[in-house]
mmCIF file of C-alpha atoms and ligand atoms in Angstrom:
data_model
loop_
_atom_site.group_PDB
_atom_site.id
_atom_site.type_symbol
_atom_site.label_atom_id
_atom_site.label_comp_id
_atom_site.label_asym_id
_atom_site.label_seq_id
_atom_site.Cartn_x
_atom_site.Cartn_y
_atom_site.Cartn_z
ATOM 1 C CA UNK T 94 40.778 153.831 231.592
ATOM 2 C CA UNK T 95 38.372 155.451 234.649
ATOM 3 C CA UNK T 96 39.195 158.751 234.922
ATOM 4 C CA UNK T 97 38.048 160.062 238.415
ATOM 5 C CA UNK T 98 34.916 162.314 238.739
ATOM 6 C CA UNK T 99 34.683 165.706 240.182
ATOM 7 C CA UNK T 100 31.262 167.476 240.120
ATOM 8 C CA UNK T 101 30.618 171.009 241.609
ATOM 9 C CA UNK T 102 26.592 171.474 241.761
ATOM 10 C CA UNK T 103 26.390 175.355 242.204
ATOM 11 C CA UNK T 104 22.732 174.736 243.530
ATOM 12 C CA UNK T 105 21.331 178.140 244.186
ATOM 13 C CA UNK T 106 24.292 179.716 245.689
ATOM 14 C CA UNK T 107 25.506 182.126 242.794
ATOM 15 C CA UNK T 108 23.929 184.653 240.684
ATOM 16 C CA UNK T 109 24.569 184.771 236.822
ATOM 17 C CA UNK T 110 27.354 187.498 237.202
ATOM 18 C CA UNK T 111 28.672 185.369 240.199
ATOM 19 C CA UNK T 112 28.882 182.378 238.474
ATOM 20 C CA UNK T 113 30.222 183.989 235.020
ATOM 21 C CA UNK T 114 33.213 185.160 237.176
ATOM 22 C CA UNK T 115 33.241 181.878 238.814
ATOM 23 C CA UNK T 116 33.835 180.061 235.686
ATOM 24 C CA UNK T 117 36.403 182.868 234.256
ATOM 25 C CA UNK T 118 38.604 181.735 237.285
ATOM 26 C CA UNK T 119 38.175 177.776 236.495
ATOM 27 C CA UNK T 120 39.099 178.754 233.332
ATOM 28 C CA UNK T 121 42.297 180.471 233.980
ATOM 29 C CA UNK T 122 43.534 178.059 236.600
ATOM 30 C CA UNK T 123 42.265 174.667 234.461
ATOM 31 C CA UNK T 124 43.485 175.561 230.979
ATOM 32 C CA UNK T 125 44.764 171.943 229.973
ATOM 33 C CA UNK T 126 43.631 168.424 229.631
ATOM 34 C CA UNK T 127 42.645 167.254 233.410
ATOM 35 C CA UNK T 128 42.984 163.261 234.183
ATOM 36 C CA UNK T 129 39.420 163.714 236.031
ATOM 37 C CA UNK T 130 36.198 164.080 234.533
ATOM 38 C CA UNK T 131 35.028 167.601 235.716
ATOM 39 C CA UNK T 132 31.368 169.125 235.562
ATOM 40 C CA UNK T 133 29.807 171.995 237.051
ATOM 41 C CA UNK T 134 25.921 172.934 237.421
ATOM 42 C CA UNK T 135 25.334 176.535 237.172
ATOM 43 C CA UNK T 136 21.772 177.794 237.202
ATOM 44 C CA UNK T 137 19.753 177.681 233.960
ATOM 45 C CA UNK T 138 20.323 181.287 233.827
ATOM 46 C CA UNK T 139 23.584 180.970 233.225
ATOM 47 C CA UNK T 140 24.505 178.209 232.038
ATOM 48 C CA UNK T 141 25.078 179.258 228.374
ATOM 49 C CA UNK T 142 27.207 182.071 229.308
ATOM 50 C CA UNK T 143 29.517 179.915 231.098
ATOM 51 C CA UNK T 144 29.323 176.965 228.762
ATOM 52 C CA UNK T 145 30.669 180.111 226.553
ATOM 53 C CA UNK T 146 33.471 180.945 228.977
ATOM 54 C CA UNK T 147 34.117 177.388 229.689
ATOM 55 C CA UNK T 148 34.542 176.399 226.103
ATOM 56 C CA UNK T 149 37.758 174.965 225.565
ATOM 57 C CA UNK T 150 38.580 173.414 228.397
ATOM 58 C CA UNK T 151 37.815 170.287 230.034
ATOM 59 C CA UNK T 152 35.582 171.251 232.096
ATOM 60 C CA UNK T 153 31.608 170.235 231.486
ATOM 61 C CA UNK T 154 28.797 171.932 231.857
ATOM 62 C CA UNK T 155 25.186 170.573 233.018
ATOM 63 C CA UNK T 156 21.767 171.393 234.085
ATOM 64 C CA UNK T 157 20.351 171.019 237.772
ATOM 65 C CA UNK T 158 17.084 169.261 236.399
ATOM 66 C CA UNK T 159 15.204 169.055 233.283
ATOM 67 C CA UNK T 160 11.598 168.173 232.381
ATOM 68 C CA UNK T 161 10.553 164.468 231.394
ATOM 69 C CA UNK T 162 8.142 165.643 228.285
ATOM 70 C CA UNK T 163 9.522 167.296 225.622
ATOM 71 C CA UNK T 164 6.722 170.471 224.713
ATOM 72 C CA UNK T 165 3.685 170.960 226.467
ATOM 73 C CA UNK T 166 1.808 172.674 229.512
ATOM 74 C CA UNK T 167 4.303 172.435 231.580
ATOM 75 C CA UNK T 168 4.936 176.052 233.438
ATOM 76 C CA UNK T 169 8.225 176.739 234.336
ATOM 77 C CA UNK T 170 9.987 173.743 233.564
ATOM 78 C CA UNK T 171 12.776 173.051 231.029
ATOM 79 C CA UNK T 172 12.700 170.999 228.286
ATOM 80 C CA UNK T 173 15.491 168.794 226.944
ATOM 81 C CA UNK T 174 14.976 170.037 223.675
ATOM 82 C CA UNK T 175 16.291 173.238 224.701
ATOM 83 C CA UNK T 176 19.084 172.021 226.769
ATOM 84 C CA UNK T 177 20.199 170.206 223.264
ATOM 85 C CA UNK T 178 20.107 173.322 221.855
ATOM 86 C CA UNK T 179 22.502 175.060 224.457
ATOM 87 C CA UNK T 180 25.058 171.727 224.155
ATOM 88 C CA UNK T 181 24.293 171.079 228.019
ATOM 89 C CA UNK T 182 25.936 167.777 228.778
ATOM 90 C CA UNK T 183 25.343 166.119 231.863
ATOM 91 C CA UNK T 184 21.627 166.720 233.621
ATOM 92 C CA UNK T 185 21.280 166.518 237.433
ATOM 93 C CA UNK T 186 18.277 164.146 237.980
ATOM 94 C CA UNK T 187 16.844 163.197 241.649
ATOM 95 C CA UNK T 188 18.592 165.446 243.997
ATOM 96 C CA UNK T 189 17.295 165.062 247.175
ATOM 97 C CA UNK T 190 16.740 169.169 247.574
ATOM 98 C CA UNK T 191 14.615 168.223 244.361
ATOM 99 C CA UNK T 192 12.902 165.141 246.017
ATOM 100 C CA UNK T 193 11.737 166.617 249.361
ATOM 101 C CA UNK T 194 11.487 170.886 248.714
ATOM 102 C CA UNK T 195 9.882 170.387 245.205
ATOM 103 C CA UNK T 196 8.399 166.757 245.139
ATOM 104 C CA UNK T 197 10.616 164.584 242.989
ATOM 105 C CA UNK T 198 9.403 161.390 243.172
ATOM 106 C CA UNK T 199 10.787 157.944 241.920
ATOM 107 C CA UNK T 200 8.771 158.070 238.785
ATOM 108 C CA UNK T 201 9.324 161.069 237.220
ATOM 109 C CA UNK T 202 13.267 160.213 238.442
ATOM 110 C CA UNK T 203 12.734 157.239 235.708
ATOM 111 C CA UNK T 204 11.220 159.220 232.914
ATOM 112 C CA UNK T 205 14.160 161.815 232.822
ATOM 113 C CA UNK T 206 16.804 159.386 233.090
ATOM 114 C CA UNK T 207 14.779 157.841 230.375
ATOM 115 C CA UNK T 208 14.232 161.573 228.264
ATOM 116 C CA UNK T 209 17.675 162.431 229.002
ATOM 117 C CA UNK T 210 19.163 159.355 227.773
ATOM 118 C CA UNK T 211 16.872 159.176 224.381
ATOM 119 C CA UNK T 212 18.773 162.887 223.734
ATOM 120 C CA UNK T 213 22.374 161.543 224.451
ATOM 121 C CA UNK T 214 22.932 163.455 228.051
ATOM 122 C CA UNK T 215 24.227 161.773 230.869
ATOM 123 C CA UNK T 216 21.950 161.698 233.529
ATOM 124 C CA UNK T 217 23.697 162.224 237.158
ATOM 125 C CA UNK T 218 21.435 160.009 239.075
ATOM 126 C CA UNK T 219 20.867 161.160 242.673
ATOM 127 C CA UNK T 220 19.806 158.805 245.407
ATOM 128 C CA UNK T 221 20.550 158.477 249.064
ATOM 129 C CA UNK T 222 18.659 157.492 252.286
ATOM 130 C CA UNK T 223 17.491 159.680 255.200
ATOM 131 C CA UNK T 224 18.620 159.988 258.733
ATOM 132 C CA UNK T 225 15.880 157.794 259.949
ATOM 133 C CA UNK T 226 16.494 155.021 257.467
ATOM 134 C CA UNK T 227 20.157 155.010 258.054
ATOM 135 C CA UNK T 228 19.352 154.263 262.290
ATOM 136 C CA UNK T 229 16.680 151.961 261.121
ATOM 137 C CA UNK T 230 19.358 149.602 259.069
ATOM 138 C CA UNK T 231 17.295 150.220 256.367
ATOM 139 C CA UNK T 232 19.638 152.037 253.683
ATOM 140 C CA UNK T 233 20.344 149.421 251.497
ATOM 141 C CA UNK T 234 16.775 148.319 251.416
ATOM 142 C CA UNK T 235 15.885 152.019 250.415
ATOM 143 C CA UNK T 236 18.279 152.693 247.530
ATOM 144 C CA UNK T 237 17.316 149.349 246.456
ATOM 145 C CA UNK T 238 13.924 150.314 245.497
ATOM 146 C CA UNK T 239 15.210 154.030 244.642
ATOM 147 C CA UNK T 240 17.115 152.636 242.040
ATOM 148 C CA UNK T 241 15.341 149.956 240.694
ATOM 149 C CA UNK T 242 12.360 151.954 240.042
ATOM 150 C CA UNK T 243 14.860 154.726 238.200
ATOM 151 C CA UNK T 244 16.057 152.568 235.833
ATOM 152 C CA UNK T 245 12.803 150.923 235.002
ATOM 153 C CA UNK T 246 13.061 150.278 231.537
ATOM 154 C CA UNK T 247 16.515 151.523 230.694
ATOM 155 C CA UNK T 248 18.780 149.467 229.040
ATOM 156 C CA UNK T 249 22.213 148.404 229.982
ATOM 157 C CA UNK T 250 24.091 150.459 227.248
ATOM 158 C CA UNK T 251 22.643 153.484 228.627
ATOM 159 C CA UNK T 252 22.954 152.114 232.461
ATOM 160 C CA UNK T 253 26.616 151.940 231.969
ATOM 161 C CA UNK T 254 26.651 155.855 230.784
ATOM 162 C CA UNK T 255 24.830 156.681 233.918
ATOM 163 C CA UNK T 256 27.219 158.872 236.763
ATOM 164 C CA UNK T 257 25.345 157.256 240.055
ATOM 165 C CA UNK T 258 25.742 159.907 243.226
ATOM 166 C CA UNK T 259 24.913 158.573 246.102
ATOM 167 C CA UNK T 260 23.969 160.860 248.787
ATOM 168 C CA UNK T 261 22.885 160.844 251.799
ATOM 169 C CA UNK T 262 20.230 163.313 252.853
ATOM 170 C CA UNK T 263 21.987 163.385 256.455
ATOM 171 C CA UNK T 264 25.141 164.066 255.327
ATOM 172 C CA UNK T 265 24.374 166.649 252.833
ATOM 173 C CA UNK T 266 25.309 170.824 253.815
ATOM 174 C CA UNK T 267 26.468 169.757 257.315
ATOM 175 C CA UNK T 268 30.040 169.583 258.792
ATOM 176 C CA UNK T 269 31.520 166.723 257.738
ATOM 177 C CA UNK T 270 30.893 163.933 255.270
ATOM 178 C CA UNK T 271 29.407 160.244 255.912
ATOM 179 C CA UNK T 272 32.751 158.347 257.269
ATOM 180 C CA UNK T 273 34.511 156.940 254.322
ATOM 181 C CA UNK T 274 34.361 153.232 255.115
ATOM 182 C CA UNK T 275 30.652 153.554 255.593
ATOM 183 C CA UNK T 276 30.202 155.478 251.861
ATOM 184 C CA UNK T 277 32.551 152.605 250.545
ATOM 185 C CA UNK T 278 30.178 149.859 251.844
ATOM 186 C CA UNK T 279 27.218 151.885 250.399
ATOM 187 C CA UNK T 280 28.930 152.164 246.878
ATOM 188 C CA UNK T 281 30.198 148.803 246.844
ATOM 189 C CA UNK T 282 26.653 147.929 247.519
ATOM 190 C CA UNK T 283 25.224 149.852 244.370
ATOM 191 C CA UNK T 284 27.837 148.594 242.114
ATOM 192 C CA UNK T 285 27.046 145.075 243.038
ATOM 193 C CA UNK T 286 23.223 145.606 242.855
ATOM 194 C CA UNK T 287 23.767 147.262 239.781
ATOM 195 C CA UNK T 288 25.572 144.217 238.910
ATOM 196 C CA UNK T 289 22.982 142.132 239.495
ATOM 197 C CA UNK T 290 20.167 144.155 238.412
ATOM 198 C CA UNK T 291 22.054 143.811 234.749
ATOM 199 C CA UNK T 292 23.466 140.605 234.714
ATOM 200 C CA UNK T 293 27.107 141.444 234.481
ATOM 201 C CA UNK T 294 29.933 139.916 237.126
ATOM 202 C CA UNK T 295 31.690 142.872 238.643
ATOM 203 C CA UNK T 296 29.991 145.964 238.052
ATOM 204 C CA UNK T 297 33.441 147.656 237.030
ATOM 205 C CA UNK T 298 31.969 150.144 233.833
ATOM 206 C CA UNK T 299 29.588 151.655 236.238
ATOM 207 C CA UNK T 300 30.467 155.206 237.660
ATOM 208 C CA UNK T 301 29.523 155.724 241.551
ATOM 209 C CA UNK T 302 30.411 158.607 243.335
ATOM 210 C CA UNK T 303 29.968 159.931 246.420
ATOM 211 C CA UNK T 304 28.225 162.988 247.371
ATOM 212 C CA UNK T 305 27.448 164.966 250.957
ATOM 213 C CA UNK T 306 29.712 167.803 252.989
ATOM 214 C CA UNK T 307 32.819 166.764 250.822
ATOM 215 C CA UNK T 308 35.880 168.977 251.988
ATOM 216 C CA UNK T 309 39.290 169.316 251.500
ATOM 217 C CA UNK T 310 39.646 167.540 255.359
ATOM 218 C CA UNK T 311 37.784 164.338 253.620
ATOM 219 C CA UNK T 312 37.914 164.265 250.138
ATOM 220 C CA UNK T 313 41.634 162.117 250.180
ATOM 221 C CA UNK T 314 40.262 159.046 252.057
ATOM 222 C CA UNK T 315 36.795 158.986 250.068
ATOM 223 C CA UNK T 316 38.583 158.823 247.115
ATOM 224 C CA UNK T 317 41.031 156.210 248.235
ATOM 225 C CA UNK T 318 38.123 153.795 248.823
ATOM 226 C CA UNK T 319 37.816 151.282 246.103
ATOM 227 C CA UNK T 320 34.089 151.847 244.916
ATOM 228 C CA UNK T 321 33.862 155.489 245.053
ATOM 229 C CA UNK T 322 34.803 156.724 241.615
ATOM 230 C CA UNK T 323 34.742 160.417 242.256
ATOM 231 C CA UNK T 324 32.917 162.843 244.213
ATOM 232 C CA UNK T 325 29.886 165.189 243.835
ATOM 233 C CA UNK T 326 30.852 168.360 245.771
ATOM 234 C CA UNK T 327 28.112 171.664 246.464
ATOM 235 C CA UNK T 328 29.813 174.462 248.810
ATOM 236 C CA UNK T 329 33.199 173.333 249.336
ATOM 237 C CA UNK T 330 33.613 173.823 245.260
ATOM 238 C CA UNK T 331 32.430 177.190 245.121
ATOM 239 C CA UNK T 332 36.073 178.762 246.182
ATOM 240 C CA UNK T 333 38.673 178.662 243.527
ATOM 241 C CA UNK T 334 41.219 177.877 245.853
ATOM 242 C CA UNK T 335 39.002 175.138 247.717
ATOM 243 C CA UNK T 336 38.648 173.822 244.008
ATOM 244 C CA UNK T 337 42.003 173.585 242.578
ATOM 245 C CA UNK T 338 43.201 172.328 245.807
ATOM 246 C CA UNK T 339 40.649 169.376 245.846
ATOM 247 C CA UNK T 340 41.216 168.634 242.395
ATOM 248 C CA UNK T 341 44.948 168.140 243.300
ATOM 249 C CA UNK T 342 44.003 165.904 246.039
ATOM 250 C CA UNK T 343 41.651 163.744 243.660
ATOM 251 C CA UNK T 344 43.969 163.044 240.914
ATOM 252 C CA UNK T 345 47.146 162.143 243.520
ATOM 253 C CA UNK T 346 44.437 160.356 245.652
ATOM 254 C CA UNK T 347 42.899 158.805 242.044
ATOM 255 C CA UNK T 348 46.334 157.925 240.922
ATOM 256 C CA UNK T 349 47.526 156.402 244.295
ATOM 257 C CA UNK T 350 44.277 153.827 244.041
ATOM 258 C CA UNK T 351 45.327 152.787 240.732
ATOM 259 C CA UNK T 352 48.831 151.809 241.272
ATOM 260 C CA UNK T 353 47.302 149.892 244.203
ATOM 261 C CA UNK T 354 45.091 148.159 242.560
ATOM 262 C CA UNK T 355 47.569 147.202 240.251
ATOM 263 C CA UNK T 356 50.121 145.859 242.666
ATOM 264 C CA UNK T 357 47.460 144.020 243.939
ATOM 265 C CA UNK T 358 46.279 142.603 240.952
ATOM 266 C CA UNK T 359 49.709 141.239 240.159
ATOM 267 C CA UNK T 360 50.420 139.641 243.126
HETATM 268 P P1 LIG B 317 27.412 169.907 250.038
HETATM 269 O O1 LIG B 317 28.737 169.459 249.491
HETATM 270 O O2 LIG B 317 27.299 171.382 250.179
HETATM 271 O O3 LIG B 317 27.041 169.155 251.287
HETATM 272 O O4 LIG B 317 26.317 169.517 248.936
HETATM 273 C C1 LIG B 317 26.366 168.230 248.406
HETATM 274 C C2 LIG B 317 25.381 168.084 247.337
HETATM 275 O O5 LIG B 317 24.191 168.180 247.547
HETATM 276 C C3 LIG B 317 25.902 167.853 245.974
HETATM 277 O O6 LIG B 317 24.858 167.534 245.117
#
């Protein structure tokens, strides 16, 4: 059964020592088994020290972006190799801070999905449209073509391991998140054009999450929408108390759905 997903990117906000205390605390207030699927993304810097302080918990730890060769000329990027070698999990690919501060592009999007998924991570997929393409109608069309051209070439078993975030550039680091109903028709839309794009009838065994000024004030209702499988969370993740509350409110919220969706299935 789906487990819900709750991601904490840590971006650029905390330095090693801030994030090594940072994960002490997540592990002294999540010692057990969690019914979510939980991942944070330190820094390179540090994330083998708090893969370390992490260890034994069920909480994940991945990278913010990798390279798509393996060895080479390539100054000052990362290679999967060595993220294999530090047991790094889950790779951020596509973030939008990536695509527009530091050039990202659709193509090298594909290849890492691709490199990350011929080493066994699980890419976390970033897409989302901007302001001007939301007032413009034209979201749909524009994730459309973002994700078609990242999964170029990759096969539906790896699809299906794929954690899709959409979102959107507007509603990332601002006050509030996209409305809930609005982020539901989005990732209803992505499951079914994943769907399609793969030939299967429901698009169930793909993960989509939201992503974009998720707070405690919003976090309930986006999870109670029926396509959005879990959320992808920067600031309002970096308290401990912010944290443990939200992950409270996911699993009752999570929980909730399911019963639901049950009830409704039956009748
Ligand atoms: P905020 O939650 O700070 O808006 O960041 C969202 C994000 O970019 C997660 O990848």
């Amino acid at each position: 059964m789906k487990k819900p997903v709750f991601g904490s990117g840590w971006k650029m906000f905390l330095t090693d020592k801030e994030a090594m205390n940072y994960a002490q605390r997540l592990k002294e207030n999540i010692p057990g088994e969690q019914d979510a699927e939980l991942f944070v993304l330190p820094s390179f810097t540090a994330v083998e020290r708090v893969t370390a302080i992490l260890a034994g918990t069920d909480i994940n730890v991945g990278v913010q972006n990798m390279c798509w060769e393996e060895k080479g000329a390539f100054t000052g990027e990362v290679s999967v190799l060595s993220l294999k070698e530090m047991a790094v999990k889950y790779v951020e690919i596509g973030h939008s801070e990536r695509r527009t501060l530091f050039g990202e592009t659709d193509r090298t999007v594909n290849l890492k999905i691709g490199k990350a998924m011929e080493h066994g991570l699980v890419p976390i997929f970033c897409m989302g449209e901007e302001l001007q393409e939301k007032e413009k109608n034209l979201a749909k069309e524009l994730l459309s073509i973002e994700i078609k051209n990242a999964l170029h070439g990759i096969p539906y078993a790896d699809a299906k391991k794929i954690i899709y975030a959409y979102e959107p550039v507007w509603a990332i680091g601002m006050e509030d998140s996209a409305q809930p109903d609005y982020a539901q028709e989005i990732l209803g839309f992505i499951r079914q054009l994943l769907a399609q794009i793969y030939g299967r009838s429901e698009g169930t065994e793909f993960t989509v999450v939201y992503g974009g000024s998720v707070s405690l004030k919003n976090v309930e209702k986006l999870i109670s929408q029926p396509d959005i499988d879990g959320v992808f969370v920067g600031r309002a993740s970096l308290s401990i108390e912010s944290y443990m509350e939200m992950l409270d409110i996911i699993k009752d919220s999570w929980s909730k759905k399911v019963k639901k969706q049950r009830g409704d299935d039956e009748n």
